[in-house]
Coordinates of C-alpha atoms in Angstrom, one line a residue:
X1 CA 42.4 -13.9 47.9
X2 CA 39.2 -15.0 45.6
X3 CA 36.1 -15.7 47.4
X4 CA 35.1 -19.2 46.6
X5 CA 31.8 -18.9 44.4
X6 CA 29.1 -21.0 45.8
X7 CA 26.6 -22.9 43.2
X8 CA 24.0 -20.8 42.2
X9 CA 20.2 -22.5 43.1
X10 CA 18.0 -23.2 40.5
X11 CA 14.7 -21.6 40.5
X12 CA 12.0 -23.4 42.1
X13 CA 8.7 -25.0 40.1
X14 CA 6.5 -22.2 41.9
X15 CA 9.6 -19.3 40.4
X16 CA 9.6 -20.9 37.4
X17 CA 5.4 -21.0 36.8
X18 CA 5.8 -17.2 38.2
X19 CA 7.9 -16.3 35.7
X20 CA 6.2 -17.2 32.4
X21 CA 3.2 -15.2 33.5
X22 CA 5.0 -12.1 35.0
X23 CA 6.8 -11.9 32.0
X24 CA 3.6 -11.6 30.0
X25 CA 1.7 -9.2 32.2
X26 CA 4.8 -6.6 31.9
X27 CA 4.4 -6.7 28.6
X28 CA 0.5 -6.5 28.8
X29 CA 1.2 -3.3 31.4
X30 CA 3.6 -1.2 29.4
X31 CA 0.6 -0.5 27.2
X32 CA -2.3 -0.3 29.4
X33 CA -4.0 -3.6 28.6
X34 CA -3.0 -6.3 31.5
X35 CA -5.2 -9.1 30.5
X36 CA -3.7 -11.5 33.6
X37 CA -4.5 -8.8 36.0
X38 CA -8.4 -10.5 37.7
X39 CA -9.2 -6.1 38.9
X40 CA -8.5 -5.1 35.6
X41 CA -10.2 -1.8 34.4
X42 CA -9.6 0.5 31.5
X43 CA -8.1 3.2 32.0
X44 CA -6.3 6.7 30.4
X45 CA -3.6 4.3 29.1
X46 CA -5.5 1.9 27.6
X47 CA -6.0 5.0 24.8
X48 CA -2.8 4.0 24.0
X49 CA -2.9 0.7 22.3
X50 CA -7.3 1.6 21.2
X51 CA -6.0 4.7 19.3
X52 CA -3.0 3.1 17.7
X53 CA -4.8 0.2 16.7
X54 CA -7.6 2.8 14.8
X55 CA -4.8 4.6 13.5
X56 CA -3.1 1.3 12.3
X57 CA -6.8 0.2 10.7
X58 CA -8.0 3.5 9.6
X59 CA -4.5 3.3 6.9
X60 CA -4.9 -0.4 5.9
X61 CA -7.9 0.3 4.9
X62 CA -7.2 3.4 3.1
X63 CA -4.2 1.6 1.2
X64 CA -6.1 -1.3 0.7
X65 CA -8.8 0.9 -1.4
X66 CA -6.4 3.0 -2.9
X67 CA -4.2 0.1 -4.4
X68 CA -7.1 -2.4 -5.0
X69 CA -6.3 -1.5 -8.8
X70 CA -2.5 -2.7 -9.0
X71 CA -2.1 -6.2 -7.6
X72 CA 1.1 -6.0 -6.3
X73 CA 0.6 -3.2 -4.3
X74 CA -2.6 -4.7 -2.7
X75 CA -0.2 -7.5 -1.7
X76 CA 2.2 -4.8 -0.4
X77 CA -0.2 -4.1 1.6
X78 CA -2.1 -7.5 2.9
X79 CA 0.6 -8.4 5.6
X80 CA -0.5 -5.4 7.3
X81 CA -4.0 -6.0 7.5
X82 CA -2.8 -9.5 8.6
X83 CA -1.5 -8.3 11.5
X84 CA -4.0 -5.2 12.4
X85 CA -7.0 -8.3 12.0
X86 CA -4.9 -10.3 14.9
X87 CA -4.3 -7.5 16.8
X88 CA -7.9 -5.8 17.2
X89 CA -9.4 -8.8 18.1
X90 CA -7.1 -9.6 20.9
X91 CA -7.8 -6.3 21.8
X92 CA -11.4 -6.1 21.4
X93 CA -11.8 -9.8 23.4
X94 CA -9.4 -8.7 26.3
X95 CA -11.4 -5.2 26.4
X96 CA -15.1 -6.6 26.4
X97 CA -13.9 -10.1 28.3
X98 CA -11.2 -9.1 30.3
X99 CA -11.9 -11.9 32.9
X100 CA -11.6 -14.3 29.8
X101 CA -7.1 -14.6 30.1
X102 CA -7.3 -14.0 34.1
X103 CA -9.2 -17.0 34.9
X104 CA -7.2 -19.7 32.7
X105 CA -4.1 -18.6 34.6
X106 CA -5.9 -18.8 37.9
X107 CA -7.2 -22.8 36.5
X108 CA -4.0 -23.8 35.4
X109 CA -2.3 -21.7 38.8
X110 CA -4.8 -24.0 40.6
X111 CA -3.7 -27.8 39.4
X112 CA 0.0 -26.5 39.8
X113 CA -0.3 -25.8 43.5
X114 CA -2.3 -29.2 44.0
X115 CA 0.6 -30.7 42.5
X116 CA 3.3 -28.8 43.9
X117 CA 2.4 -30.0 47.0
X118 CA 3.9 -33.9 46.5
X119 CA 7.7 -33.3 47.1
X120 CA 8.4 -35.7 44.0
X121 CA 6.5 -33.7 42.0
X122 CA 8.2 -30.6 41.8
X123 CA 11.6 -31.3 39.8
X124 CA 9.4 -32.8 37.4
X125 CA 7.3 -29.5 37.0
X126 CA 10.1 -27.4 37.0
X127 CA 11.8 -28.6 34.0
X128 CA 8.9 -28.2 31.2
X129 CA 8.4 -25.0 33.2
X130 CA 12.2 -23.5 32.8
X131 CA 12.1 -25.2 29.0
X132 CA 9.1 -22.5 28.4
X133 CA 10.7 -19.2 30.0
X134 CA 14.2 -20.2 28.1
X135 CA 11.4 -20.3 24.5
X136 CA 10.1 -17.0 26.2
X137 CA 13.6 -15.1 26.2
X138 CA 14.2 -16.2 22.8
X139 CA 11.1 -15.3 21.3
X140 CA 11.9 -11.8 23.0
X141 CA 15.1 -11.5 21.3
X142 CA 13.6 -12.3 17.8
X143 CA 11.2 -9.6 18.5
X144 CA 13.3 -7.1 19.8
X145 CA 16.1 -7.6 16.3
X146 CA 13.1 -6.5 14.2
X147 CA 11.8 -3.9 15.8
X148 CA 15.7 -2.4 16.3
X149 CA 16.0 -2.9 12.6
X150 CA 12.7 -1.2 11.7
X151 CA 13.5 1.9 13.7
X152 CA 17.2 2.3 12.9
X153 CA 17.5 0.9 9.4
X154 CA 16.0 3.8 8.2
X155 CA 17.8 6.8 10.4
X156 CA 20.7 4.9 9.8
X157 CA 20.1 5.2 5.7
X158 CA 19.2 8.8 6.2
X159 CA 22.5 9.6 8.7
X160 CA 25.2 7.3 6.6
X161 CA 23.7 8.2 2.9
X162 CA 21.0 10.9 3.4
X163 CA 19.1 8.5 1.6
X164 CA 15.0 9.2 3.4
X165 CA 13.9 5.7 3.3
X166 CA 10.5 4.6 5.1
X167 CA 10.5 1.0 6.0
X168 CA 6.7 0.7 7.4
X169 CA 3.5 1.9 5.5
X170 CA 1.9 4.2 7.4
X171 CA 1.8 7.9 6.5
X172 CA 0.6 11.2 8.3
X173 CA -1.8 12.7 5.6
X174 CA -0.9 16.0 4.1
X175 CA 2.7 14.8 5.3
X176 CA 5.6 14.9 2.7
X177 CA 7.5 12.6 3.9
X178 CA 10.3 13.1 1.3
X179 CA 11.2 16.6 3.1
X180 CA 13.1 16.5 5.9
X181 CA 10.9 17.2 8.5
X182 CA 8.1 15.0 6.7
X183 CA 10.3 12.3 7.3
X184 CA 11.0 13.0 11.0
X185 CA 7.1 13.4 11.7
X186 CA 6.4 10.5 9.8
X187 CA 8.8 8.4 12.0
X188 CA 7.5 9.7 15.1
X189 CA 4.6 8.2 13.8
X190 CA 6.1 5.1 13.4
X191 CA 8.0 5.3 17.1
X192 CA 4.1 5.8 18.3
X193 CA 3.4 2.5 17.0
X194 CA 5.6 -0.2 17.3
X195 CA 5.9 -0.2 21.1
X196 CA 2.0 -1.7 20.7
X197 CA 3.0 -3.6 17.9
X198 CA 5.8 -5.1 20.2
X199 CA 4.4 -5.5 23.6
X200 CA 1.0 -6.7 22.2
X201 CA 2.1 -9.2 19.8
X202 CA 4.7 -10.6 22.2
X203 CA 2.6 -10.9 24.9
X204 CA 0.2 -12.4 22.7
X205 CA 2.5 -15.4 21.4
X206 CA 4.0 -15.6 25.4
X207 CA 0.8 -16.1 27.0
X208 CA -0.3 -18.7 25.0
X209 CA 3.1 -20.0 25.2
X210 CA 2.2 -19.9 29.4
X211 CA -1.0 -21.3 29.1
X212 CA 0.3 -24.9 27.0
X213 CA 3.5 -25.3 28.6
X214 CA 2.4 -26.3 32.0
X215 CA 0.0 -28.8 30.6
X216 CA 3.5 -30.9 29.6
X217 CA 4.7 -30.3 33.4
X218 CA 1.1 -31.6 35.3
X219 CA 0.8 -34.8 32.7
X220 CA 4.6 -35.8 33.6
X221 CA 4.0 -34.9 37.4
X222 CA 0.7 -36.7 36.9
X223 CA 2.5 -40.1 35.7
X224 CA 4.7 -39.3 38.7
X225 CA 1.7 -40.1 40.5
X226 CA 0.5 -43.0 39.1
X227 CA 3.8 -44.6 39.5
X228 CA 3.6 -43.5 43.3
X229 CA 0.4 -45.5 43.0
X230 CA 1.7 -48.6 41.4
X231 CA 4.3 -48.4 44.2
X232 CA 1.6 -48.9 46.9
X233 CA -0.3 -51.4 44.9
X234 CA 3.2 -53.7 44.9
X235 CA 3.7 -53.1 49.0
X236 CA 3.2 -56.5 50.8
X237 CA 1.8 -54.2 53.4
X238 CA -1.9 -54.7 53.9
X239 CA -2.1 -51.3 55.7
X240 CA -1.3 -49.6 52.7
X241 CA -5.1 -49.6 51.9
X242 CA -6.4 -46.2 53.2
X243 CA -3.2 -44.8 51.6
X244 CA -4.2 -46.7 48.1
X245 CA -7.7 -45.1 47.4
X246 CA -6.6 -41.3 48.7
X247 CA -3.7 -41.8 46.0
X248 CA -6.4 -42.7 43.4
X249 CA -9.0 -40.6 44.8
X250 CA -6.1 -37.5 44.1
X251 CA -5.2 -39.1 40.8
X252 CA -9.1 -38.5 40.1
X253 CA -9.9 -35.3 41.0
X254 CA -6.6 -33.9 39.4
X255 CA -7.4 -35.5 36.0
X256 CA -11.0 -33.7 36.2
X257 CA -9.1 -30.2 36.8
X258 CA -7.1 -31.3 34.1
X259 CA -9.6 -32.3 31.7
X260 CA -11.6 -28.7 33.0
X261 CA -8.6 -26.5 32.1
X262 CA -8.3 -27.7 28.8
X263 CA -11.9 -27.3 28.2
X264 CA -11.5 -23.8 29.2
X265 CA -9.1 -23.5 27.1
X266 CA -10.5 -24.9 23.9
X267 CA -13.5 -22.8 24.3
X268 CA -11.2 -19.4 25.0
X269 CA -8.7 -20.2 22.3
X270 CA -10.9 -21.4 19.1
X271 CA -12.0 -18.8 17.7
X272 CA -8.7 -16.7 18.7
X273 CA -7.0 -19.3 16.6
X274 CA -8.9 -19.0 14.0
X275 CA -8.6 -15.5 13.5
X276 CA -4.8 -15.8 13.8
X277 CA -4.2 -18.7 11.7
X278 CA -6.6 -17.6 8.8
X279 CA -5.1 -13.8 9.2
X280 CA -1.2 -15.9 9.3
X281 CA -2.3 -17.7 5.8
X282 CA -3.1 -14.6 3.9
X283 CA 0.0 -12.7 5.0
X284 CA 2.2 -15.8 3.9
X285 CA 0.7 -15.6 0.5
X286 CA 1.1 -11.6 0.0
X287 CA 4.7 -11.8 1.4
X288 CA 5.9 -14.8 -0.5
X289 CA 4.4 -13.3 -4.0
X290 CA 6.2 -9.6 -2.9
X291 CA 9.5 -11.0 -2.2
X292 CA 9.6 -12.5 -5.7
X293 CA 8.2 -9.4 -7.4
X294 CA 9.1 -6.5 -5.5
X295 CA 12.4 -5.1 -3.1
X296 CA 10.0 -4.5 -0.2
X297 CA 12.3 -5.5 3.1
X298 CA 9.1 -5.4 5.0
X299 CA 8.5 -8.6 3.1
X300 CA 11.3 -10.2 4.6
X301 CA 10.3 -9.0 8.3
X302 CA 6.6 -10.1 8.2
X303 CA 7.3 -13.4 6.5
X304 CA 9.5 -14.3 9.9
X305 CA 7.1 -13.5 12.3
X306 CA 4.4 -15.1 10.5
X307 CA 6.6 -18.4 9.7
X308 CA 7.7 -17.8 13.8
X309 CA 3.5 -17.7 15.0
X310 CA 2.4 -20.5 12.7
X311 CA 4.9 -22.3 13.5
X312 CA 4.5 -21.6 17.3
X313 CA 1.1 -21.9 17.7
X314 CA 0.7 -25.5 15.4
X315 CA 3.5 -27.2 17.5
X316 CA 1.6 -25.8 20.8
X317 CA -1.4 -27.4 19.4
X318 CA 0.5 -30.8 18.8
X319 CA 1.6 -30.7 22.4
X320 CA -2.1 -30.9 24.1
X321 CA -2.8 -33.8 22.0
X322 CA 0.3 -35.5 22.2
X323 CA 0.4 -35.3 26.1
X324 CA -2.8 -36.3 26.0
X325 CA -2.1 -39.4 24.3
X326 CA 0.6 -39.9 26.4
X327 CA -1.7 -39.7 29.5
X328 CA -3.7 -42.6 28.5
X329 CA -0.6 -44.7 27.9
X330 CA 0.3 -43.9 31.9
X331 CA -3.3 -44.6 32.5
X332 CA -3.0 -48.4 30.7
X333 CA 0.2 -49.0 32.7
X334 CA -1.4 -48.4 36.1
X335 CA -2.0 -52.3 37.6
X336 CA -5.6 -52.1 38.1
X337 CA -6.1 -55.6 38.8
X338 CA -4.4 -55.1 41.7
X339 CA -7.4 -52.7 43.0
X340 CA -10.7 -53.2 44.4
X341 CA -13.3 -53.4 42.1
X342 CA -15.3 -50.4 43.4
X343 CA -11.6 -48.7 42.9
X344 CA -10.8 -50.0 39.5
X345 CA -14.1 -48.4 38.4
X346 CA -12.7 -44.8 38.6
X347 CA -10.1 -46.3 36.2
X348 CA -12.3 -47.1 33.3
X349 CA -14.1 -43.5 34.2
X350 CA -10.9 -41.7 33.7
X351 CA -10.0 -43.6 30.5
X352 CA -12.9 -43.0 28.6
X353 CA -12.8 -39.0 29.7
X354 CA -9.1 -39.3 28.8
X355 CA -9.7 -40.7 25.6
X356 CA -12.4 -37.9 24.5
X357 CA -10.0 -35.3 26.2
X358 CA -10.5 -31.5 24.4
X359 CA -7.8 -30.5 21.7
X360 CA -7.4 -27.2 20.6
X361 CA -8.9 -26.5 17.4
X362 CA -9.1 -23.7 14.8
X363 CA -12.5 -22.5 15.8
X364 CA -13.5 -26.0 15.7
X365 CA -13.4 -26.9 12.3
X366 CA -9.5 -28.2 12.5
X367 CA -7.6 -30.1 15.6
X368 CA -4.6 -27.9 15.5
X369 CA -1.3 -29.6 15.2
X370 CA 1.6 -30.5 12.9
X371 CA -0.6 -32.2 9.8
X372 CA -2.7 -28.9 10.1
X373 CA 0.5 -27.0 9.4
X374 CA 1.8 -29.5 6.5
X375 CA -1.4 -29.1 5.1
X376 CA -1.4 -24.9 5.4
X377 CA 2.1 -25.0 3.8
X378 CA 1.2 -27.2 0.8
X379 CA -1.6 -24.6 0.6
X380 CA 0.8 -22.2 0.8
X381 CA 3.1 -23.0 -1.9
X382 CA -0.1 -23.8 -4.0
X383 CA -1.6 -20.4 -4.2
X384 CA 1.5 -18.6 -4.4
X385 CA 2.6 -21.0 -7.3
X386 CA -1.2 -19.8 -8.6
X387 CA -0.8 -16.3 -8.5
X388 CA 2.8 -16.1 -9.2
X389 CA 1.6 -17.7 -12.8
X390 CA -1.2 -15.4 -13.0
X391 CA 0.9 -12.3 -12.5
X392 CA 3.4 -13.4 -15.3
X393 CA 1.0 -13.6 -17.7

């Protein structure tokens, strides 16, 4: 009577690497700006996420002047220009460079195929791969609760206890919001936005997510490698010579791709960082000091996602270096003593490369990783310890 249900096949490495970088460019194509697209062009949509972000800076500013007298208020108000300062700059980089995403996902596409190709290889690379699309559904879910309980928390107030509550800043000016159709308009206004707010910074924190994952996958394929090589070094077999140096010979010129792509992506990424993680400190500090001072549940919302993306993009950071270490540990273990010496010489050339390999840094001034975000937290706490003091008195 019941059809017997067959196993259900695991998506492949290739699937997999597909995935995390369609997922991104969806997002990146809902709102006109698809920065993994290599023919990309602007176009009418592309208004869309320009306009908003003018609109969006146009009122930070204007509440950032008007409420420079009451310190509280200014606070109110910082989170927001936290996240307009992240999201112009993306904007403005994928609009003036729009080659700049493109070609790190054709680099890192590039090593994956080389590879791919070695049968033993592609279990390994699938599982980092899978671990980062599961990270990449969860991250969508975080974002999608928040921007469900922006836009219904306050219909549902206004439907339940007629109570016209505005969770977001922005205004429409010569709008009073407190009327009835004030308030619609000035949620419209708010509908506008948030799908930019929503596809951009998603995509944002996914892409990066897609660009650092698959680093994990080609060092543990890569020690695959070496261990293929040790194999052949240990055969009794004195044919197994020819076979020997095109195994090291591969082990070379994937190590130089490897040591390109991060390169690449040190020099694309540092200043990005920068931007984020000095815009991420000053939110943290404003959001902190208004949750202790002030009910604004905005507050709450921005000091998630700002915990979420410096959290994210610190332990993201601590993965390049840590894989790189971990690639020099596979390099020590290969027996090159069993090696020619003209062969044993690319040895000692990939060692020193690997030992000088490129971190990613906040616009070179800090190798980003976990001490960098102990040492922003105890920053943290120490200014809002400092200005919580200050506003007492």
């Amino acid at each position: 009577m019941f059809k017997r249900v067959g196993r259900v096949k695991s998506a492949s490495g290739e699937e997999l690497f597909g995935r995390l970088f369609a997922n991104v460019s969806r997002l990146f194509a809902l709102i006109g700006v698809d920065a993994l697209d290599p023919k990309f062009r602007f176009k009418l949509l592309t208004m869309y996420p320009v306009l908003a972000a003018l609109i969006a800076a146009t009122e930070v500013l204007y509440f950032l002047g008007s409420t420079r007298s009451d310190m509280i208020q200014f606070m109110v108000t910082l989170p927001y220009a936290s996240f307009a300062t992240q999201g112009i700059h993306t904007l403005a980089l994928t609009l003036m460079n729009p080659a700049s995403f493109s070609s790190l996902h054709a680099k890192s596409y590039e090593i994956f195929k080389v590879l791919n190709e070695n049968h033993g290889n592609r279990s390994i690379l699938a599982r980092p791969l899978r671990i980062g699309t599961v990270i990449q559904s969860l991250m969508t879910t975080l974002y999608v609760v928040i921007l469900v309980f922006i836009l219904f928390l306050p219909l549902a107030a206004w439907w339940i206890a007629g109570q016209k509550i505005l969770i977001l800043l922005f205004r429409l000016p010569g709008v009073d919001e407190r009327c009835t159709e004030g308030f619609l308009e000035t949620m419209a206004l708010h509908v506008a936005l948030l799908p930019i707010a929503f596809c951009g910074f998603l995509g944002i924190d996914c892409l990066f997510l897609a660009l650092i994952v698959p680093v994990v996958a080609f060092v543990d394929a890569m020690a695959n490698e070496m261990d293929e090589l040790n194999q052949l070094l240990q055969s009794p077999e004195s044919s197994q010579g020819h076979e020997i140096r095109s195994q090291l010979i591969r082990l070379v010129q994937l190590h130089q791709l490897l040591i390109k792509y991060e390169l690449t992506l040190e020099e694309h990424y540092n200043v990005v960082v920068f931007v984020k993680i000095g815009a991420i400190v000053f939110g943290m500090i404003s959001t902190i000091l208004v949750m202790f001072n002030v009910r604004d549940i905005m507050a709450f919302v921005f000091t998630i996602v700002l915990f979420e993306q410096l959290t994210q993009y610190c332990l993201l950071g601590a993965v390049i270096s840590s894989k790189n270490n971990q690639l020099i540990d596979h390099l020590y273990d290969i027996k090159w003593y069993l090696l020619p010496a003209g062969q044993a010489k690319h040895l000692v050339l990939m060692l020193e490369r690997a030992q000088n390999a490129p971190t990613l840094t906040v616009g070179k001034f800090a190798t980003l990783n976990l001490e960098l975000y102990d040492n922003i937290m105890k920053k943290v706490y120490s200014y809002v310890m400092l200005l919580a003091t200050f506003l007492e008195q």
